[in-house]
Amino acid sequence: MSKILFIDVDGTLTNYENKIPASAVEAIRAARANGHKIYLCTGRSKAEIYDEIWAIGIDGLIGGNGAYVEDHGVVVSHKLITLDQCRRTVDWLHDRKLEFYLESNSGLYASEHFEERGDAVVKKYAAYKLKANADEFTVRKLFPEMIFGLSGAQLYRDDLNKISFILDSYDDYLEAKKIFGGELKVGTWGGKGDRALFGDFGVKDLSKAAGIAELLRYLKADRSETIAFGDSKWDLTMFEACAASVAMGDGEEAAKKAATLVTDAVDDDGLYNAFKKLNLI
């Protein structure tokens, strides 16, 4: 029986240096040849799904943590932060002197001093992910196609899936949630609890699970056909939405505890070995 596979990108398809193991490419192509469907299910927007990823051969994308759903080039659903919400959050971030970037399918747009402030934070993020070469990480290495040089009204956009911002302290997140939590989804990433490095704004009530539900309705498919692959707390709703779930061996403990199967690390052929165990290839 053919399956519908939902695969997270960072830490699952790719390692945290944005490298895709050759075995993962082989596994995905073989699974599709066997009749299974493959969708990315990620916090990334479409602008961050680079050509080398599309070149693997996939059926579609759930991006922006559920904001955008695409099947074979057809837009199934796209829920956006409004222009007014963007303007007010950008103004608040500027007033609080917090650097940020805007996440759109057309690109990632950095605030005036995001690169300057962000390099140190990106190094901390890499260290959190246990990368031995964390000191080599920069904003431009993590976000190779980010757009810089915008300011003022250029940062007011109506095509946003999410907005991520550097946390100077956990209080920045708490204040953001207090002010905007009634209308936007306010979260953190890049660390646990008050050790988080980034905050983010997204469309209210969206999640990877919501994106999966949208796609299954469009495909007229059943949950029993689904398998999720992920590595972090952000994948837990995806795990709950699917009949089976696989956590990467070097993933977060929360993901491994919630999964029905724990595979090997990304760079140890984790996806390929999981596909073999699940008889997908």
Backbone as JSON, one array per atom type, in Angstrom:
{
  "sequence": "MSKILFIDVDGTLTNYENKIPASAVEAIRAARANGHKIYLCTGRSKAEIYDEIWAIGIDGLIGGNGAYVEDHGVVVSHKLITLDQCRRTVDWLHDRKLEFYLESNSGLYASEHFEERGDAVVKKYAAYKLKANADEFTVRKLFPEMIFGLSGAQLYRDDLNKISFILDSYDDYLEAKKIFGGELKVGTWGGKGDRALFGDFGVKDLSKAAGIAELLRYLKADRSETIAFGDSKWDLTMFEACAASVAMGDGEEAAKKAATLVTDAVDDDGLYNAFKKLNLI",
  "N": [[0.85, -1.21, 0.0], [0.58, 2.18, -0.9], [2.15, 5.03, 0.61], [1.92, 8.27, 2.24], [4.35, 10.51, 2.8], [5.69, 12.76, 5.14], [8.17, 15.02, 5.49], [10.35, 16.69, 7.56], [12.68, 19.44, 7.16], [15.22, 20.84, 8.2], [17.59, 19.26, 10.11], [16.52, 16.84, 9.57], [15.92, 16.07, 6.75], [18.12, 17.55, 5.87], [21.35, 18.19, 7.34], [22.49, 20.41, 9.99], [24.14, 22.05, 8.64], [23.09, 22.53, 6.28], [23.42, 20.47, 4.46], [22.63, 17.73, 2.39], [22.42, 14.34, 2.88], [23.68, 11.89, 0.6], [22.47, 9.42, 0.7], [19.91, 10.01, 1.6], [18.75, 11.31, -0.55], [18.77, 9.19, -2.39], [17.02, 7.43, -1.06], [14.55, 8.85, -1.07], [14.03, 9.14, -3.81], [13.84, 6.44, -4.55], [11.64, 5.62, -3.01], [9.57, 7.16, -4.1], [9.58, 6.08, -6.64], [8.53, 3.67, -6.01], [5.92, 4.29, -5.66], [5.13, 5.84, -3.5], [4.19, 8.96, -1.97], [5.86, 12.05, -1.46], [6.24, 14.71, 0.7], [7.57, 17.78, 1.76], [7.6, 19.06, 5.05], [7.77, 21.74, 6.85], [9.26, 24.43, 8.78], [10.42, 26.26, 7.17], [9.95, 28.75, 4.63], [8.85, 28.84, 1.16], [10.86, 30.12, -0.26], [13.16, 29.24, 0.94], [13.47, 26.69, 0.12], [15.66, 25.35, -1.6], [17.12, 24.98, -4.92], [18.54, 22.54, -5.05], [17.13, 20.93, -3.35], [14.53, 20.72, -4.5], [15.37, 19.41, -6.75], [15.75, 16.8, -5.97], [13.34, 15.56, -6.23], [10.22, 15.78, -5.35], [6.81, 15.67, -4.15], [5.46, 17.86, -3.18], [4.9, 20.65, -0.91], [4.64, 21.62, 2.48], [4.87, 24.53, 3.99], [6.31, 27.16, 6.11], [5.5, 26.32, 8.66], [2.9, 25.28, 8.24], [1.55, 27.36, 7.04], [1.61, 27.5, 4.28], [0.59, 25.44, 1.61], [1.3, 23.16, -0.89], [0.8, 21.23, -3.82], [2.31, 19.47, -6.29], [2.93, 21.89, -7.62], [0.52, 23.21, -7.49], [-1.22, 25.56, -5.6], [-2.57, 24.79, -2.65], [-3.39, 25.86, -0.24], [-2.92, 29.01, 1.36], [-2.12, 30.94, 3.93], [-1.75, 34.11, 5.27], [0.17, 36.51, 7.18], [-1.29, 39.61, 7.83], [-0.99, 42.8, 6.09], [-1.37, 44.94, 7.86], [-0.9, 43.69, 10.35], [1.78, 42.98, 9.96], [2.96, 45.56, 9.73], [2.49, 46.6, 12.31], [3.83, 44.76, 13.98], [6.47, 44.96, 13.02], [6.97, 47.66, 13.59], [6.83, 47.52, 16.37], [8.99, 45.82, 16.94], [11.1, 47.39, 15.98], [10.84, 49.58, 17.76], [11.54, 48.31, 20.11], [14.07, 47.74, 19.57], [14.89, 45.32, 18.41], [16.3, 42.94, 16.27], [15.35, 41.36, 13.17], [13.88, 39.03, 10.77], [11.9, 38.76, 7.82], [9.73, 36.29, 6.65], [8.95, 35.02, 3.67], [7.41, 33.53, 0.74], [8.65, 34.62, -1.41], [11.14, 35.4, -0.59], [13.65, 35.85, 2.03], [13.74, 38.51, 4.19], [15.84, 40.74, 5.65], [16.1, 42.73, 8.64], [17.48, 46.02, 9.36], [19.93, 45.75, 10.88], [20.29, 43.05, 11.15], [22.16, 41.13, 10.23], [24.56, 41.98, 11.39], [23.96, 41.81, 14.15], [23.09, 39.24, 14.22], [25.04, 37.28, 13.63], [26.49, 36.4, 15.92], [24.43, 35.18, 17.32], [23.64, 33.14, 15.61], [25.9, 31.52, 15.76], [25.64, 30.62, 18.4], [23.29, 29.18, 18.08], [24.15, 27.14, 16.35], [25.96, 25.9, 18.07], [24.21, 25.0, 20.03], [22.98, 23.03, 18.59], [24.94, 21.19, 18.71], [27.19, 21.34, 17.01], [30.47, 20.92, 16.04], [31.94, 22.79, 14.67], [30.86, 25.28, 15.24], [31.68, 27.95, 15.5], [32.21, 28.76, 12.96], [29.87, 29.37, 11.75], [27.65, 31.68, 10.21], [25.27, 34.33, 9.59], [24.92, 34.51, 6.81], [25.76, 32.01, 6.02], [23.92, 30.29, 7.18], [21.56, 31.27, 6.1], [21.63, 31.41, 3.02], [20.5, 32.86, 0.86], [19.37, 35.14, 1.83], [17.94, 38.43, 1.9], [19.32, 41.58, 2.08], [19.69, 45.01, 3.26], [17.32, 46.45, 3.36], [15.0, 48.86, 4.7], [12.92, 50.82, 6.97], [9.78, 51.56, 5.51], [10.09, 49.65, 3.57], [10.1, 47.26, 4.8], [7.53, 46.63, 5.38], [5.26, 44.32, 4.54], [2.93, 42.32, 2.62], [2.95, 39.63, 2.15], [3.68, 37.63, 3.92], [4.62, 34.65, 5.63], [5.7, 34.17, 8.14], [7.41, 35.85, 10.87], [10.57, 36.13, 12.18], [12.53, 36.87, 15.08], [15.38, 38.17, 16.87], [15.95, 37.31, 20.19], [16.66, 39.42, 22.78], [16.28, 38.98, 25.41], [14.34, 36.67, 27.4], [12.12, 38.0, 28.18], [11.42, 39.55, 26.02], [10.05, 37.8, 24.35], [7.89, 37.16, 26.06], [6.63, 39.65, 26.3], [5.97, 40.12, 23.64], [4.12, 38.08, 23.25], [2.15, 38.87, 25.03], [1.24, 41.25, 23.88], [0.63, 40.62, 21.18], [-0.44, 38.09, 21.15], [-3.17, 37.51, 21.03], [-3.95, 37.7, 18.4], [-1.99, 36.68, 16.73], [0.15, 33.82, 16.27], [2.54, 33.31, 18.61], [5.78, 32.4, 19.22], [8.81, 30.58, 20.2], [12.18, 29.71, 19.21], [15.2, 27.76, 18.6], [16.33, 26.9, 21.01], [15.55, 25.85, 24.39], [12.78, 26.91, 26.37], [13.53, 29.62, 28.49], [16.0, 29.83, 27.41], [15.83, 30.18, 24.74], [16.7, 31.42, 21.51], [15.51, 32.83, 19.48], [12.45, 34.54, 18.75], [9.17, 34.21, 17.31], [6.57, 35.26, 15.02], [3.52, 34.11, 13.76], [0.77, 33.02, 11.65], [-2.28, 32.85, 13.33], [-3.29, 29.88, 15.03], [-2.17, 28.07, 13.24], [-0.23, 25.19, 12.26], [2.11, 22.52, 11.7], [0.54, 20.25, 11.67], [-1.98, 21.28, 10.97], [-1.46, 22.05, 8.35], [-0.97, 19.54, 7.2], [-3.5, 18.39, 7.48], [-4.98, 20.03, 5.74], [-3.81, 19.32, 3.28], [-4.36, 16.56, 3.13], [-7.14, 16.62, 2.94], [-7.4, 17.83, 0.45], [-6.17, 15.92, -1.19], [-7.89, 13.88, -0.8], [-7.25, 11.85, 0.94], [-6.42, 9.47, 3.55], [-5.62, 9.55, 7.06], [-4.47, 7.16, 7.89], [-2.67, 6.45, 5.96], [-0.34, 7.82, 6.34], [3.02, 8.93, 7.21], [5.25, 10.55, 9.36], [8.32, 12.37, 9.51], [10.78, 13.64, 11.58], [12.65, 15.84, 13.85], [12.5, 17.51, 16.08], [10.86, 19.52, 18.68], [9.1, 21.03, 17.24], [8.07, 19.3, 15.45], [6.24, 17.74, 16.69], [3.44, 18.13, 16.5], [3.08, 17.33, 13.9], [3.79, 14.64, 14.13], [1.64, 13.78, 15.72], [-0.41, 14.13, 13.92], [-0.12, 12.16, 12.07], [-0.21, 8.65, 11.12], [2.0, 7.11, 11.71], [5.31, 7.75, 12.99], [8.64, 9.04, 12.75], [11.64, 9.64, 14.38], [14.73, 11.38, 14.18], [17.94, 10.05, 15.01], [19.76, 11.81, 16.16], [18.15, 13.76, 17.08], [15.95, 15.9, 19.1], [15.13, 15.0, 22.48], [12.41, 15.06, 23.1], [11.16, 14.64, 20.65], [12.07, 12.07, 20.04], [10.93, 10.57, 22.08], [8.25, 10.79, 21.46], [7.93, 9.58, 19.01], [7.08, 6.78, 16.86], [9.08, 5.28, 15.87], [12.6, 5.34, 16.18], [15.25, 6.41, 14.31], [18.56, 6.38, 12.79], [21.15, 8.93, 13.08], [21.06, 11.99, 11.12], [23.35, 12.27, 9.41], [24.2, 9.7, 9.46], [22.89, 8.13, 7.68], [20.19, 8.25, 8.35], [17.51, 8.77, 7.29], [17.43, 7.02, 5.06], [17.83, 4.5, 6.29], [15.56, 4.35, 7.9], [13.53, 4.33, 5.96], [14.07, 1.85, 4.83], [13.54, 0.12, 7.02], [10.84, 0.53, 7.29], [9.87, -0.61, 5.05], [9.56, 0.9, 2.75], [11.24, 1.15, 0.69]],
  "CA": [[0.0, 0.0, 0.0], [1.39, 3.4, -0.99], [2.09, 5.92, 1.78], [2.19, 9.7, 2.08], [5.42, 10.8, 3.75], [5.9, 14.17, 5.45], [9.55, 15.07, 5.94], [10.92, 17.95, 7.99], [13.93, 19.73, 6.44], [16.4, 21.06, 9.03], [17.81, 18.23, 11.1], [15.88, 15.6, 9.14], [16.42, 15.9, 5.39], [19.46, 18.13, 5.86], [21.96, 18.45, 8.64], [22.4, 21.83, 10.3], [25.02, 22.79, 7.73], [22.33, 22.57, 5.03], [23.89, 19.42, 3.56], [21.71, 16.59, 2.25], [23.17, 13.08, 2.64], [23.36, 11.23, -0.67], [21.57, 8.3, 0.97], [18.55, 10.54, 1.73], [18.29, 11.52, -1.93], [18.52, 7.86, -2.94], [15.82, 6.87, -0.42], [13.36, 9.56, -1.53], [13.77, 8.78, -5.21], [13.4, 5.05, -4.59], [10.3, 5.54, -2.44], [8.63, 7.68, -5.09], [9.51, 5.09, -7.71], [7.67, 2.59, -5.5], [4.53, 4.75, -5.6], [4.85, 6.65, -2.32], [4.24, 10.41, -2.17], [6.79, 12.71, -0.54], [6.03, 16.14, 0.91], [8.31, 18.44, 2.83], [6.74, 19.69, 6.05], [8.87, 22.48, 7.44], [9.1, 25.82, 9.15], [10.94, 27.09, 6.09], [9.08, 29.19, 3.55], [9.25, 28.29, -0.14], [12.11, 30.75, -0.67], [14.28, 28.5, 1.52], [13.55, 25.35, -0.48], [16.6, 25.68, -2.66], [17.02, 24.14, -6.11], [19.06, 21.19, -4.82], [16.08, 20.16, -2.69], [13.52, 20.39, -5.52], [15.98, 18.48, -7.72], [15.63, 15.43, -5.47], [12.07, 15.02, -6.71], [9.22, 15.69, -4.28], [5.46, 15.92, -4.66], [4.94, 19.16, -2.77], [5.48, 21.34, 0.23], [3.93, 22.34, 3.54], [5.89, 25.46, 4.45], [5.91, 28.16, 7.1], [4.78, 25.62, 9.74], [1.49, 25.08, 7.9], [0.96, 28.53, 6.38], [1.55, 27.31, 2.83], [0.45, 24.05, 1.21], [1.4, 23.05, -2.34], [0.86, 19.87, -4.37], [2.7, 19.48, -7.7], [2.86, 23.24, -8.14], [-0.79, 23.8, -7.24], [-1.35, 26.11, -4.25], [-3.76, 24.24, -1.99], [-3.78, 26.8, 0.81], [-1.87, 29.95, 1.75], [-2.64, 31.87, 4.93], [-0.7, 35.09, 5.44], [0.11, 37.63, 8.1], [-1.81, 40.74, 7.06], [-0.12, 43.97, 6.01], [-1.5, 45.7, 9.11], [-0.19, 42.94, 11.39], [3.2, 43.13, 9.69], [3.36, 46.92, 10.06], [2.49, 46.8, 13.76], [4.9, 43.97, 14.6], [7.75, 45.56, 12.63], [7.13, 48.89, 14.39], [7.12, 47.12, 17.76], [10.36, 45.3, 16.96], [11.98, 48.55, 15.87], [10.78, 50.34, 19.02], [12.22, 47.54, 21.15], [15.44, 47.58, 19.08], [15.12, 43.91, 18.16], [16.53, 42.65, 14.85], [14.4, 40.34, 12.72], [13.77, 38.82, 9.33], [10.56, 38.48, 7.33], [9.76, 35.01, 5.94], [7.98, 35.01, 2.58], [7.74, 32.61, -0.34], [9.47, 35.33, -2.39], [12.47, 35.63, -0.06], [13.82, 36.2, 3.43], [14.09, 39.92, 4.19], [16.47, 41.05, 6.94], [16.05, 44.1, 9.16], [18.66, 46.83, 9.09], [21.17, 45.31, 11.53], [20.14, 41.64, 11.49], [23.4, 40.39, 10.02], [25.52, 42.43, 12.41], [23.58, 41.26, 15.46], [22.71, 37.85, 14.1], [26.15, 36.33, 13.51], [26.78, 35.81, 17.23], [23.3, 34.33, 17.69], [23.73, 31.96, 14.76], [26.94, 30.66, 16.34], [25.02, 29.98, 19.57], [22.33, 28.22, 17.56], [24.92, 25.99, 15.88], [26.5, 25.22, 19.25], [23.06, 24.32, 20.64], [22.77, 21.82, 17.79], [26.12, 20.34, 18.95], [28.09, 21.35, 15.87], [31.83, 21.17, 16.49], [32.45, 23.97, 13.97], [29.86, 26.33, 15.43], [32.27, 29.28, 15.33], [32.28, 29.08, 11.54], [28.53, 29.71, 11.26], [27.28, 33.09, 10.06], [23.93, 34.53, 9.04], [24.92, 34.21, 5.38], [25.92, 30.56, 5.83], [22.66, 29.65, 7.54], [20.53, 31.78, 5.19], [22.47, 31.82, 1.9], [19.84, 33.74, -0.1], [18.69, 36.22, 2.56], [18.0, 39.73, 1.23], [19.73, 42.61, 3.02], [19.68, 46.38, 2.78], [16.0, 47.08, 3.42], [14.76, 49.65, 5.91], [11.68, 51.58, 7.01], [8.56, 51.03, 4.91], [10.41, 48.49, 2.74], [9.89, 46.07, 5.63], [6.1, 46.4, 5.5], [4.92, 43.42, 3.44], [1.64, 41.63, 2.73], [3.12, 38.26, 1.64], [4.5, 36.94, 4.92], [4.19, 33.47, 6.37], [6.19, 34.28, 9.51], [8.46, 36.82, 11.19], [11.45, 35.67, 13.27], [13.3, 37.98, 15.65], [16.38, 37.82, 17.88], [15.57, 37.62, 21.57], [17.68, 39.94, 23.7], [15.96, 38.3, 26.66], [13.06, 35.94, 27.33], [11.06, 38.99, 28.36], [10.98, 40.01, 24.7], [9.01, 36.85, 23.93], [6.71, 37.3, 26.92], [5.96, 40.89, 25.95], [5.38, 39.91, 22.32], [2.92, 37.24, 23.41], [1.15, 39.68, 25.73], [0.71, 42.27, 22.99], [0.14, 40.11, 19.89], [-0.89, 36.71, 21.26], [-4.59, 37.35, 20.71], [-4.19, 37.7, 16.96], [-0.94, 35.95, 16.03], [0.82, 32.74, 17.0], [3.83, 33.82, 19.06], [6.55, 31.27, 19.74], [10.26, 30.72, 20.29], [12.93, 28.59, 18.64], [16.65, 27.87, 18.79], [16.65, 26.67, 22.41], [14.41, 25.5, 25.23], [12.33, 27.85, 27.39], [14.15, 30.95, 28.55], [17.28, 29.8, 26.68], [15.55, 30.34, 23.32], [17.48, 32.47, 20.85], [14.65, 33.58, 18.58], [11.01, 34.51, 18.85], [8.56, 34.35, 15.99], [5.16, 35.54, 14.83], [2.92, 33.38, 12.66], [-0.68, 33.1, 11.57], [-2.94, 32.21, 14.49], [-3.87, 28.53, 14.95], [-1.55, 27.22, 12.24], [0.8, 24.26, 12.7], [2.38, 21.5, 10.68], [-0.63, 19.36, 11.65], [-3.03, 21.94, 10.21], [-1.08, 21.94, 6.95], [-1.18, 18.15, 6.78], [-4.95, 18.2, 7.35], [-5.38, 20.71, 4.49], [-3.36, 18.54, 2.14], [-5.1, 15.3, 3.07], [-8.48, 16.92, 2.41], [-7.24, 18.08, -0.98], [-5.83, 14.65, -1.85], [-8.91, 12.9, -0.43], [-6.47, 10.75, 1.51], [-6.72, 9.15, 4.94], [-4.51, 9.59, 8.01], [-3.85, 5.83, 8.01], [-1.66, 6.31, 4.91], [0.7, 8.84, 6.54], [4.17, 8.76, 8.09], [5.98, 11.81, 9.56], [9.75, 12.26, 9.83], [11.22, 14.91, 12.15], [13.74, 15.78, 14.82], [12.42, 18.49, 17.15], [9.55, 19.77, 19.28], [8.23, 21.61, 16.22], [7.51, 18.21, 14.67], [5.33, 16.94, 17.5], [2.07, 18.18, 15.95], [3.15, 16.5, 12.7], [3.75, 13.26, 14.6], [0.28, 13.5, 16.17], [-1.32, 14.16, 12.78], [0.15, 11.03, 11.18], [-0.42, 7.32, 11.69], [3.29, 6.66, 12.22], [6.26, 8.86, 13.06], [10.04, 8.64, 12.86], [12.53, 10.69, 14.89], [16.14, 11.18, 13.86], [18.7, 9.61, 16.18], [20.42, 12.95, 16.79], [17.13, 14.77, 17.33], [15.62, 16.25, 20.48], [14.55, 13.9, 23.25], [10.95, 15.13, 23.01], [10.76, 14.01, 19.39], [12.35, 10.63, 20.11], [9.95, 9.95, 22.98], [6.92, 10.81, 20.85], [7.92, 8.86, 17.73], [6.86, 5.33, 16.87], [10.36, 4.67, 15.49], [13.77, 6.21, 16.21], [16.23, 5.94, 13.33], [19.91, 6.86, 13.03], [21.37, 10.36, 12.88], [20.95, 12.45, 9.73], [24.57, 11.96, 8.66], [24.44, 8.25, 9.52], [21.9, 7.51, 6.78], [18.97, 8.1, 9.13], [16.31, 8.64, 6.47], [17.54, 5.79, 4.26], [17.64, 3.33, 7.15], [14.15, 4.33, 8.31], [12.75, 3.9, 4.79], [14.26, 0.4, 4.71], [12.83, -0.54, 8.12], [9.4, 0.68, 7.06], [9.59, -1.29, 3.78], [9.19, 1.88, 1.73], [12.17, 0.9, -0.41]],
  "C": [[0.88, 1.25, 0.0], [1.12, 4.29, 0.22], [2.32, 7.36, 1.36], [3.16, 10.08, 3.18], [5.58, 12.31, 3.9], [7.27, 14.31, 6.13], [9.95, 16.5, 6.31], [12.24, 18.18, 7.24], [15.12, 19.79, 7.39], [16.52, 20.0, 10.13], [17.2, 16.89, 10.73], [16.32, 15.25, 7.71], [17.85, 16.4, 5.27], [20.04, 18.12, 7.27], [21.95, 19.96, 8.88], [23.49, 22.66, 9.61], [24.39, 22.86, 6.34], [22.79, 21.54, 4.01], [22.92, 18.24, 3.57], [22.53, 15.33, 2.01], [22.73, 12.43, 1.33], [22.37, 10.09, -0.45], [20.12, 8.76, 1.11], [17.94, 10.79, 0.36], [17.91, 10.18, -2.56], [17.22, 7.28, -2.38], [14.55, 7.53, -0.95], [13.03, 9.18, -2.97], [13.27, 7.35, -5.34], [11.98, 4.9, -4.07], [9.26, 6.06, -3.42], [8.49, 6.72, -6.26], [8.63, 3.91, -7.32], [6.22, 3.04, -5.29], [4.17, 5.58, -4.39], [4.96, 8.14, -2.66], [5.11, 11.04, -1.08], [6.51, 14.2, -0.5], [6.98, 16.64, 1.99], [7.31, 19.09, 3.76], [7.66, 20.42, 7.01], [8.46, 23.87, 7.9], [9.6, 26.76, 8.08], [9.81, 27.55, 5.17], [9.63, 28.7, 2.22], [10.57, 28.88, -0.61], [13.33, 30.0, -0.15], [14.35, 27.05, 1.04], [14.37, 25.52, -1.75], [16.55, 24.63, -3.77], [17.5, 22.71, -5.87], [18.03, 20.31, -4.11], [15.0, 19.76, -3.69], [14.07, 19.34, -6.49], [15.93, 17.03, -7.26], [14.43, 14.76, -6.11], [11.13, 14.83, -5.54], [7.86, 16.06, -4.86], [4.91, 17.28, -4.25], [5.52, 19.61, -1.46], [4.41, 21.84, 1.18], [4.98, 23.22, 4.18], [5.37, 26.43, 5.48], [5.14, 27.57, 8.26], [3.28, 25.55, 9.49], [0.85, 26.24, 7.19], [0.73, 28.3, 4.89], [1.51, 25.82, 2.51], [0.41, 23.98, -0.31], [1.49, 21.59, -2.75], [1.16, 19.97, -5.86], [2.51, 20.86, -8.33], [1.53, 23.94, -7.95], [-0.85, 24.29, -5.79], [-2.67, 25.63, -3.66], [-4.3, 25.22, -0.97], [-2.61, 27.74, 1.09], [-2.49, 30.99, 2.67], [-1.5, 32.8, 5.36], [-0.92, 36.01, 6.63], [-0.34, 38.85, 7.31], [-0.8, 41.89, 7.04], [-0.17, 44.79, 7.29], [-0.76, 45.0, 10.25], [1.31, 43.06, 11.2], [3.68, 44.52, 10.12], [3.47, 47.1, 11.57], [3.58, 45.99, 14.46], [6.27, 44.54, 14.26], [8.0, 46.84, 13.43], [7.48, 48.55, 15.83], [8.55, 46.62, 17.89], [11.38, 46.44, 16.85], [12.02, 49.34, 17.18], [11.55, 49.64, 20.13], [13.68, 47.27, 20.78], [15.84, 46.1, 18.94], [15.27, 43.69, 16.65], [15.73, 41.41, 14.45], [14.58, 40.07, 11.23], [12.35, 38.35, 8.99], [10.61, 37.25, 6.42], [8.6, 34.94, 4.93], [8.37, 33.96, 1.56], [8.64, 33.28, -1.39], [10.88, 35.58, -1.9], [12.46, 35.82, 1.44], [14.4, 37.61, 3.48], [14.58, 40.33, 5.57], [16.24, 42.5, 7.34], [17.43, 44.74, 9.06], [19.96, 46.27, 9.66], [21.12, 43.82, 11.88], [21.45, 40.88, 11.32], [24.42, 40.72, 11.1], [25.24, 41.81, 13.76], [23.43, 39.75, 15.4], [23.86, 36.86, 14.06], [26.45, 35.64, 14.83], [25.68, 34.85, 17.65], [23.31, 33.04, 16.89], [24.8, 31.0, 15.27], [26.41, 29.93, 17.57], [24.04, 28.9, 19.14], [23.04, 26.95, 17.08], [25.5, 25.2, 17.05], [25.41, 24.43, 19.97], [22.77, 23.01, 19.91], [23.99, 20.9, 17.79], [27.04, 20.24, 17.73], [29.5, 21.75, 16.32], [32.42, 22.44, 15.87], [31.5, 25.15, 14.1], [30.41, 27.73, 15.18], [32.35, 29.69, 13.87], [30.93, 29.53, 10.98], [28.32, 31.21, 11.24], [25.85, 33.15, 9.56], [23.9, 34.11, 7.57], [25.14, 32.73, 5.09], [24.61, 29.84, 6.13], [21.54, 30.02, 6.58], [21.19, 32.3, 3.92], [21.83, 32.78, 0.91], [19.06, 34.86, 0.58], [18.95, 37.56, 1.87], [18.27, 40.8, 2.28], [19.53, 44.0, 2.42], [18.34, 47.07, 2.78], [15.86, 47.86, 4.71], [13.39, 50.31, 5.82], [10.51, 50.86, 6.39], [8.83, 49.85, 3.99], [10.17, 47.18, 3.48], [8.41, 45.84, 5.95], [5.67, 45.57, 4.29], [3.59, 42.72, 3.7], [1.72, 40.18, 2.28], [3.86, 37.37, 2.62], [3.82, 35.72, 5.51], [4.53, 33.6, 7.85], [7.14, 35.47, 9.63], [9.26, 36.24, 12.34], [12.28, 36.84, 13.77], [14.25, 37.48, 16.73], [15.87, 38.24, 19.25], [16.77, 38.18, 22.33], [17.51, 39.33, 25.08], [14.63, 37.58, 26.49], [11.88, 36.88, 27.53], [10.56, 39.54, 27.03], [9.88, 39.11, 24.17], [7.74, 37.04, 24.75], [5.92, 38.56, 26.58], [5.3, 40.79, 24.58], [4.09, 39.11, 22.42], [1.8, 38.03, 24.08], [0.47, 40.64, 24.76], [0.02, 41.66, 21.77], [-0.48, 38.71, 19.98], [-2.35, 36.48, 20.94], [-4.87, 37.23, 19.24], [-3.16, 36.94, 16.15], [-0.43, 34.81, 16.9], [2.21, 33.22, 17.34], [4.58, 32.67, 19.72], [8.02, 31.61, 19.88], [10.91, 29.54, 19.59], [14.42, 28.83, 18.86], [17.07, 27.69, 20.24], [15.39, 26.42, 23.22], [14.09, 26.64, 26.2], [13.05, 29.18, 27.34], [15.55, 30.97, 27.95], [17.08, 29.95, 25.17], [16.3, 31.53, 22.75], [16.61, 33.37, 19.99], [13.19, 33.5, 19.05], [10.44, 34.54, 17.44], [7.07, 34.64, 16.08], [4.67, 34.75, 13.63], [1.42, 33.56, 12.66], [-1.3, 32.28, 12.7], [-3.49, 30.83, 14.12], [-3.29, 27.66, 13.83], [-0.47, 26.34, 12.86], [1.09, 23.32, 11.54], [1.19, 20.55, 10.56], [-1.76, 19.97, 10.83], [-2.73, 21.88, 8.72], [-1.29, 20.54, 6.4], [-2.67, 17.89, 6.57], [-5.47, 18.83, 6.06], [-5.02, 19.85, 3.28], [-4.12, 17.23, 2.01], [-6.52, 15.51, 2.55], [-8.41, 17.11, 0.89], [-7.0, 16.78, -1.75], [-6.93, 13.59, -1.69], [-8.24, 11.62, 0.09], [-6.78, 10.6, 2.99], [-5.46, 9.19, 5.79], [-3.77, 8.27, 8.09], [-2.73, 5.62, 7.0], [-0.39, 7.11, 5.2], [1.81, 8.42, 7.5], [4.9, 10.1, 8.15], [7.41, 11.52, 9.96], [10.22, 13.62, 10.35], [12.27, 14.73, 13.22], [13.56, 16.68, 16.03], [11.0, 18.66, 17.68], [8.57, 20.34, 18.26], [7.58, 20.54, 15.37], [6.48, 17.39, 15.44], [3.9, 16.98, 16.97], [2.0, 17.34, 14.67], [3.09, 15.02, 13.08], [2.32, 12.87, 15.0], [-0.7, 13.4, 15.01], [-1.2, 12.92, 11.9], [0.0, 9.69, 11.89], [0.86, 6.75, 12.3], [4.27, 7.82, 12.18], [7.66, 8.33, 13.32], [10.85, 9.84, 13.33], [13.97, 10.35, 14.52], [16.92, 10.88, 15.13], [19.44, 10.72, 16.88], [19.45, 14.08, 17.07], [16.91, 15.02, 18.81], [14.93, 15.08, 21.17], [13.02, 13.89, 23.15], [10.44, 14.45, 21.75], [10.96, 12.5, 19.46], [11.34, 9.91, 21.02], [8.58, 9.83, 22.33], [6.81, 9.92, 19.62], [7.62, 7.38, 17.91], [8.11, 4.57, 16.47], [11.45, 5.72, 15.61], [14.8, 5.6, 15.26], [17.62, 6.47, 13.7], [19.99, 8.36, 12.8], [21.29, 10.71, 11.39], [22.16, 12.0, 8.92], [24.97, 10.5, 8.72], [23.36, 7.5, 8.75], [20.56, 7.3, 7.47], [17.71, 7.92, 8.3], [16.32, 7.32, 5.69], [17.24, 4.56, 5.12], [16.19, 3.22, 7.64], [13.26, 3.85, 7.16], [12.87, 2.38, 4.62], [13.47, -0.36, 5.78], [11.33, -0.52, 7.91], [8.97, 0.07, 5.72], [9.06, -0.34, 2.71], [10.07, 1.72, 0.48], [12.75, -0.51, -0.29]]
}
